[in-house]
Amino acid sequence: MNEAVPTLAVHKFASCDGCQLSLLGRESKVRQLSQLVRIAYFLEVERGSAPGPWDLSLVEGSISTGDDAARIRKIRENSKALVAIGACATAGGVQGLRNRSDGGFASVVYPEPDWIDHAPESRPISDIVSVDYELWGCPVNPDQLLEVVSAVLDGRRPRIETSSVCMECKRNGNVCVWVASDTPCMGPVTRAGCGARCPAFDRGCYGCFGPQDTAKPEAWRSKLVELGYEPRDVERWTASFNGPAFGKE
């Protein structure tokens, strides 16, 4: 293969591997990716690897230990461009629930929590190092991922939609579950990218793609409380994959 082909490295931190698997589960997308780059490091695909520096690094997972922080700094130093992919890497992930606790989760999960080496909070990649782009989603949209890879390598801004899930519902002809059935829905404050799957099945959006760029979660919370929902329940709706990014009331 021509050595001028850009090199790609895919790194994993605290996560479920779902973002990598969302790509690997679609063979045609993997073929498209292999036409854009030479995969130099991707342990989900093969054991062999080539050391950096790399032209582009994709990073999945949140920073949850001191060792993680040191490793992501080294990856940043060895990457011409770095893209954080998925809810864990962009918002801290579902493990970020511990950010809202007093440490009680560890005592429930582990018999000897004092032996567990972890940071007080689960943090997104951008808290530790600079990132060239963040691709949200739990998991990410493979089509969006390929667009981001192509754009970063071309030196242009990715053509990723910045509107809310509500716009996807409108385009798909979905009946608004909030208006029609009083079902709480995070669509008004969540970025598009999933195709509005949950509202298509008469369920409220769960916010899997994180807060939309101009979203006002505090206004969304206030409206639900005004409609009679308990503040505690409203807060729990946002305490999920992207909870840290939506913030607290």
JSON list of N, CA, C and O in Angstrom, two decimals, residues 154-182:
[
{"chain": "A", "resi": 154, "resn": "ASP", "atom": "N", "xyz": [-9.45, 15.72, 4.99]},
{"chain": "A", "resi": 154, "resn": "ASP", "atom": "CA", "xyz": [-9.50, 16.71, 3.91]},
{"chain": "A", "resi": 154, "resn": "ASP", "atom": "C", "xyz": [-9.27, 18.13, 4.41]},
{"chain": "A", "resi": 154, "resn": "ASP", "atom": "O", "xyz": [-9.18, 19.07, 3.62]},
{"chain": "A", "resi": 155, "resn": "GLY", "atom": "N", "xyz": [-9.25, 18.29, 5.73]},
{"chain": "A", "resi": 155, "resn": "GLY", "atom": "CA", "xyz": [-9.06, 19.61, 6.29]},
{"chain": "A", "resi": 155, "resn": "GLY", "atom": "C", "xyz": [-10.26, 20.51, 6.18]},
{"chain": "A", "resi": 155, "resn": "GLY", "atom": "O", "xyz": [-10.15, 21.74, 6.10]},
{"chain": "A", "resi": 156, "resn": "ARG", "atom": "N", "xyz": [-11.46, 19.92, 6.20]},
{"chain": "A", "resi": 156, "resn": "ARG", "atom": "CA", "xyz": [-12.69, 20.71, 6.14]},
{"chain": "A", "resi": 156, "resn": "ARG", "atom": "C", "xyz": [-13.58, 20.40, 7.34]},
{"chain": "A", "resi": 156, "resn": "ARG", "atom": "O", "xyz": [-13.32, 19.46, 8.09]},
{"chain": "A", "resi": 157, "resn": "ARG", "atom": "N", "xyz": [-14.62, 21.21, 7.50]},
{"chain": "A", "resi": 157, "resn": "ARG", "atom": "CA", "xyz": [-15.55, 20.99, 8.61]},
{"chain": "A", "resi": 157, "resn": "ARG", "atom": "C", "xyz": [-16.52, 19.87, 8.24]},
{"chain": "A", "resi": 157, "resn": "ARG", "atom": "O", "xyz": [-17.09, 19.87, 7.15]},
{"chain": "A", "resi": 158, "resn": "PRO", "atom": "N", "xyz": [-16.74, 18.90, 9.14]},
{"chain": "A", "resi": 158, "resn": "PRO", "atom": "CA", "xyz": [-17.67, 17.80, 8.84]},
{"chain": "A", "resi": 158, "resn": "PRO", "atom": "C", "xyz": [-19.09, 18.31, 8.58]},
{"chain": "A", "resi": 158, "resn": "PRO", "atom": "O", "xyz": [-19.55, 19.25, 9.23]},
{"chain": "A", "resi": 159, "resn": "ARG", "atom": "N", "xyz": [-19.74, 17.68, 7.64]},
{"chain": "A", "resi": 159, "resn": "ARG", "atom": "CA", "xyz": [-21.14, 18.02, 7.34]},
{"chain": "A", "resi": 159, "resn": "ARG", "atom": "C", "xyz": [-22.05, 17.16, 8.22]},
{"chain": "A", "resi": 159, "resn": "ARG", "atom": "O", "xyz": [-22.64, 16.18, 7.76]},
{"chain": "A", "resi": 160, "resn": "ILE", "atom": "N", "xyz": [-22.13, 17.54, 9.48]},
{"chain": "A", "resi": 160, "resn": "ILE", "atom": "CA", "xyz": [-22.95, 16.83, 10.46]},
{"chain": "A", "resi": 160, "resn": "ILE", "atom": "C", "xyz": [-24.08, 17.74, 10.90]},
{"chain": "A", "resi": 160, "resn": "ILE", "atom": "O", "xyz": [-23.85, 18.90, 11.26]},
{"chain": "A", "resi": 161, "resn": "GLU", "atom": "N", "xyz": [-25.30, 17.23, 10.88]},
{"chain": "A", "resi": 161, "resn": "GLU", "atom": "CA", "xyz": [-26.45, 18.04, 11.23]},
{"chain": "A", "resi": 161, "resn": "GLU", "atom": "C", "xyz": [-26.36, 18.52, 12.68]},
{"chain": "A", "resi": 161, "resn": "GLU", "atom": "O", "xyz": [-25.94, 17.77, 13.57]},
{"chain": "A", "resi": 162, "resn": "THR", "atom": "N", "xyz": [-26.75, 19.77, 12.89]},
{"chain": "A", "resi": 162, "resn": "THR", "atom": "CA", "xyz": [-26.68, 20.35, 14.23]},
{"chain": "A", "resi": 162, "resn": "THR", "atom": "C", "xyz": [-28.06, 20.65, 14.81]},
{"chain": "A", "resi": 162, "resn": "THR", "atom": "O", "xyz": [-28.15, 21.22, 15.89]},
{"chain": "A", "resi": 163, "resn": "SER", "atom": "N", "xyz": [-29.11, 20.25, 14.11]},
{"chain": "A", "resi": 163, "resn": "SER", "atom": "CA", "xyz": [-30.46, 20.51, 14.61]},
{"chain": "A", "resi": 163, "resn": "SER", "atom": "C", "xyz": [-30.83, 19.50, 15.69]},
{"chain": "A", "resi": 163, "resn": "SER", "atom": "O", "xyz": [-30.04, 18.63, 16.05]},
{"chain": "A", "resi": 164, "resn": "SER", "atom": "N", "xyz": [-32.05, 19.58, 16.18]},
{"chain": "A", "resi": 164, "resn": "SER", "atom": "CA", "xyz": [-32.51, 18.70, 17.25]},
{"chain": "A", "resi": 164, "resn": "SER", "atom": "C", "xyz": [-33.23, 17.48, 16.69]},
{"chain": "A", "resi": 164, "resn": "SER", "atom": "O", "xyz": [-33.57, 17.42, 15.49]},
{"chain": "A", "resi": 165, "resn": "VAL", "atom": "N", "xyz": [-33.50, 16.52, 17.57]},
{"chain": "A", "resi": 165, "resn": "VAL", "atom": "CA", "xyz": [-34.25, 15.32, 17.18]},
{"chain": "A", "resi": 165, "resn": "VAL", "atom": "C", "xyz": [-35.64, 15.69, 16.68]},
{"chain": "A", "resi": 165, "resn": "VAL", "atom": "O", "xyz": [-36.21, 15.01, 15.83]},
{"chain": "A", "resi": 166, "resn": "CYS", "atom": "N", "xyz": [-36.18, 16.79, 17.18]},
{"chain": "A", "resi": 166, "resn": "CYS", "atom": "CA", "xyz": [-37.51, 17.23, 16.73]},
{"chain": "A", "resi": 166, "resn": "CYS", "atom": "C", "xyz": [-37.54, 17.41, 15.21]},
{"chain": "A", "resi": 166, "resn": "CYS", "atom": "O", "xyz": [-38.54, 17.10, 14.56]},
{"chain": "A", "resi": 167, "resn": "MET", "atom": "N", "xyz": [-36.45, 17.92, 14.64]},
{"chain": "A", "resi": 167, "resn": "MET", "atom": "CA", "xyz": [-36.39, 18.11, 13.19]},
{"chain": "A", "resi": 167, "resn": "MET", "atom": "C", "xyz": [-36.42, 16.76, 12.47]},
{"chain": "A", "resi": 167, "resn": "MET", "atom": "O", "xyz": [-37.03, 16.62, 11.41]},
{"chain": "A", "resi": 168, "resn": "GLU", "atom": "N", "xyz": [-35.76, 15.76, 13.05]},
{"chain": "A", "resi": 168, "resn": "GLU", "atom": "CA", "xyz": [-35.80, 14.43, 12.45]},
{"chain": "A", "resi": 168, "resn": "GLU", "atom": "C", "xyz": [-37.22, 13.86, 12.51]},
{"chain": "A", "resi": 168, "resn": "GLU", "atom": "O", "xyz": [-37.68, 13.21, 11.57]},
{"chain": "A", "resi": 169, "resn": "CYS", "atom": "N", "xyz": [-37.89, 14.11, 13.61]},
{"chain": "A", "resi": 169, "resn": "CYS", "atom": "CA", "xyz": [-39.28, 13.65, 13.73]},
{"chain": "A", "resi": 169, "resn": "CYS", "atom": "C", "xyz": [-40.15, 14.27, 12.65]},
{"chain": "A", "resi": 169, "resn": "CYS", "atom": "O", "xyz": [-40.98, 13.60, 12.02]},
{"chain": "A", "resi": 170, "resn": "LYS", "atom": "N", "xyz": [-39.97, 15.58, 12.43]},
{"chain": "A", "resi": 170, "resn": "LYS", "atom": "CA", "xyz": [-40.75, 16.27, 11.41]},
{"chain": "A", "resi": 170, "resn": "LYS", "atom": "C", "xyz": [-40.50, 15.68, 10.03]},
{"chain": "A", "resi": 170, "resn": "LYS", "atom": "O", "xyz": [-41.44, 15.44, 9.26]},
{"chain": "A", "resi": 171, "resn": "ARG", "atom": "N", "xyz": [-39.24, 15.45, 9.69]},
{"chain": "A", "resi": 171, "resn": "ARG", "atom": "CA", "xyz": [-38.91, 14.91, 8.38]},
{"chain": "A", "resi": 171, "resn": "ARG", "atom": "C", "xyz": [-39.44, 13.49, 8.19]},
{"chain": "A", "resi": 171, "resn": "ARG", "atom": "O", "xyz": [-39.82, 13.09, 7.09]},
{"chain": "A", "resi": 172, "resn": "ASN", "atom": "N", "xyz": [-39.46, 12.73, 9.28]},
{"chain": "A", "resi": 172, "resn": "ASN", "atom": "CA", "xyz": [-39.92, 11.34, 9.21]},
{"chain": "A", "resi": 172, "resn": "ASN", "atom": "C", "xyz": [-41.44, 11.21, 9.31]},
{"chain": "A", "resi": 172, "resn": "ASN", "atom": "O", "xyz": [-41.97, 10.11, 9.18]},
{"chain": "A", "resi": 173, "resn": "GLY", "atom": "N", "xyz": [-42.10, 12.32, 9.58]},
{"chain": "A", "resi": 173, "resn": "GLY", "atom": "CA", "xyz": [-43.56, 12.27, 9.70]},
{"chain": "A", "resi": 173, "resn": "GLY", "atom": "C", "xyz": [-44.04, 11.68, 11.02]},
{"chain": "A", "resi": 173, "resn": "GLY", "atom": "O", "xyz": [-45.19, 11.22, 11.10]},
{"chain": "A", "resi": 174, "resn": "ASN", "atom": "N", "xyz": [-43.19, 11.70, 12.05]},
{"chain": "A", "resi": 174, "resn": "ASN", "atom": "CA", "xyz": [-43.60, 11.17, 13.35]},
{"chain": "A", "resi": 174, "resn": "ASN", "atom": "C", "xyz": [-44.57, 12.11, 14.04]},
{"chain": "A", "resi": 174, "resn": "ASN", "atom": "O", "xyz": [-44.41, 13.34, 13.98]},
{"chain": "A", "resi": 175, "resn": "VAL", "atom": "N", "xyz": [-45.56, 11.55, 14.70]},
{"chain": "A", "resi": 175, "resn": "VAL", "atom": "CA", "xyz": [-46.45, 12.34, 15.54]},
{"chain": "A", "resi": 175, "resn": "VAL", "atom": "C", "xyz": [-45.69, 12.67, 16.83]},
{"chain": "A", "resi": 175, "resn": "VAL", "atom": "O", "xyz": [-45.05, 11.79, 17.42]},
{"chain": "A", "resi": 176, "resn": "CYS", "atom": "N", "xyz": [-45.73, 13.91, 17.27]},
{"chain": "A", "resi": 176, "resn": "CYS", "atom": "CA", "xyz": [-45.01, 14.32, 18.48]},
{"chain": "A", "resi": 176, "resn": "CYS", "atom": "C", "xyz": [-45.58, 13.61, 19.69]},
{"chain": "A", "resi": 176, "resn": "CYS", "atom": "O", "xyz": [-46.76, 13.80, 20.05]},
{"chain": "A", "resi": 177, "resn": "VAL", "atom": "N", "xyz": [-44.77, 12.79, 20.35]},
{"chain": "A", "resi": 177, "resn": "VAL", "atom": "CA", "xyz": [-45.26, 12.02, 21.49]},
{"chain": "A", "resi": 177, "resn": "VAL", "atom": "C", "xyz": [-45.57, 12.93, 22.67]},
{"chain": "A", "resi": 177, "resn": "VAL", "atom": "O", "xyz": [-46.43, 12.60, 23.51]},
{"chain": "A", "resi": 178, "resn": "TRP", "atom": "N", "xyz": [-44.89, 14.06, 22.76]},
{"chain": "A", "resi": 178, "resn": "TRP", "atom": "CA", "xyz": [-45.13, 14.98, 23.87]},
{"chain": "A", "resi": 178, "resn": "TRP", "atom": "C", "xyz": [-46.49, 15.66, 23.71]},
{"chain": "A", "resi": 178, "resn": "TRP", "atom": "O", "xyz": [-47.29, 15.72, 24.63]},
{"chain": "A", "resi": 179, "resn": "VAL", "atom": "N", "xyz": [-46.75, 16.13, 22.50]},
{"chain": "A", "resi": 179, "resn": "VAL", "atom": "CA", "xyz": [-48.00, 16.84, 22.24]},
{"chain": "A", "resi": 179, "resn": "VAL", "atom": "C", "xyz": [-49.18, 15.88, 22.21]},
{"chain": "A", "resi": 179, "resn": "VAL", "atom": "O", "xyz": [-50.25, 16.15, 22.78]},
{"chain": "A", "resi": 180, "resn": "ALA", "atom": "N", "xyz": [-49.00, 14.72, 21.57]},
{"chain": "A", "resi": 180, "resn": "ALA", "atom": "CA", "xyz": [-50.12, 13.81, 21.36]},
{"chain": "A", "resi": 180, "resn": "ALA", "atom": "C", "xyz": [-50.46, 12.95, 22.56]},
{"chain": "A", "resi": 180, "resn": "ALA", "atom": "O", "xyz": [-51.63, 12.62, 22.79]},
{"chain": "A", "resi": 181, "resn": "SER", "atom": "N", "xyz": [-49.44, 12.59, 23.37]},
{"chain": "A", "resi": 181, "resn": "SER", "atom": "CA", "xyz": [-49.71, 11.65, 24.46]},
{"chain": "A", "resi": 181, "resn": "SER", "atom": "C", "xyz": [-49.10, 12.05, 25.79]},
{"chain": "A", "resi": 181, "resn": "SER", "atom": "O", "xyz": [-49.06, 11.24, 26.72]},
{"chain": "A", "resi": 182, "resn": "ASP", "atom": "N", "xyz": [-48.61, 13.30, 25.89]},
{"chain": "A", "resi": 182, "resn": "ASP", "atom": "CA", "xyz": [-48.00, 13.79, 27.13]},
{"chain": "A", "resi": 182, "resn": "ASP", "atom": "C", "xyz": [-46.83, 12.91, 27.59]},
{"chain": "A", "resi": 182, "resn": "ASP", "atom": "O", "xyz": [-46.56, 12.78, 28.79]}
]
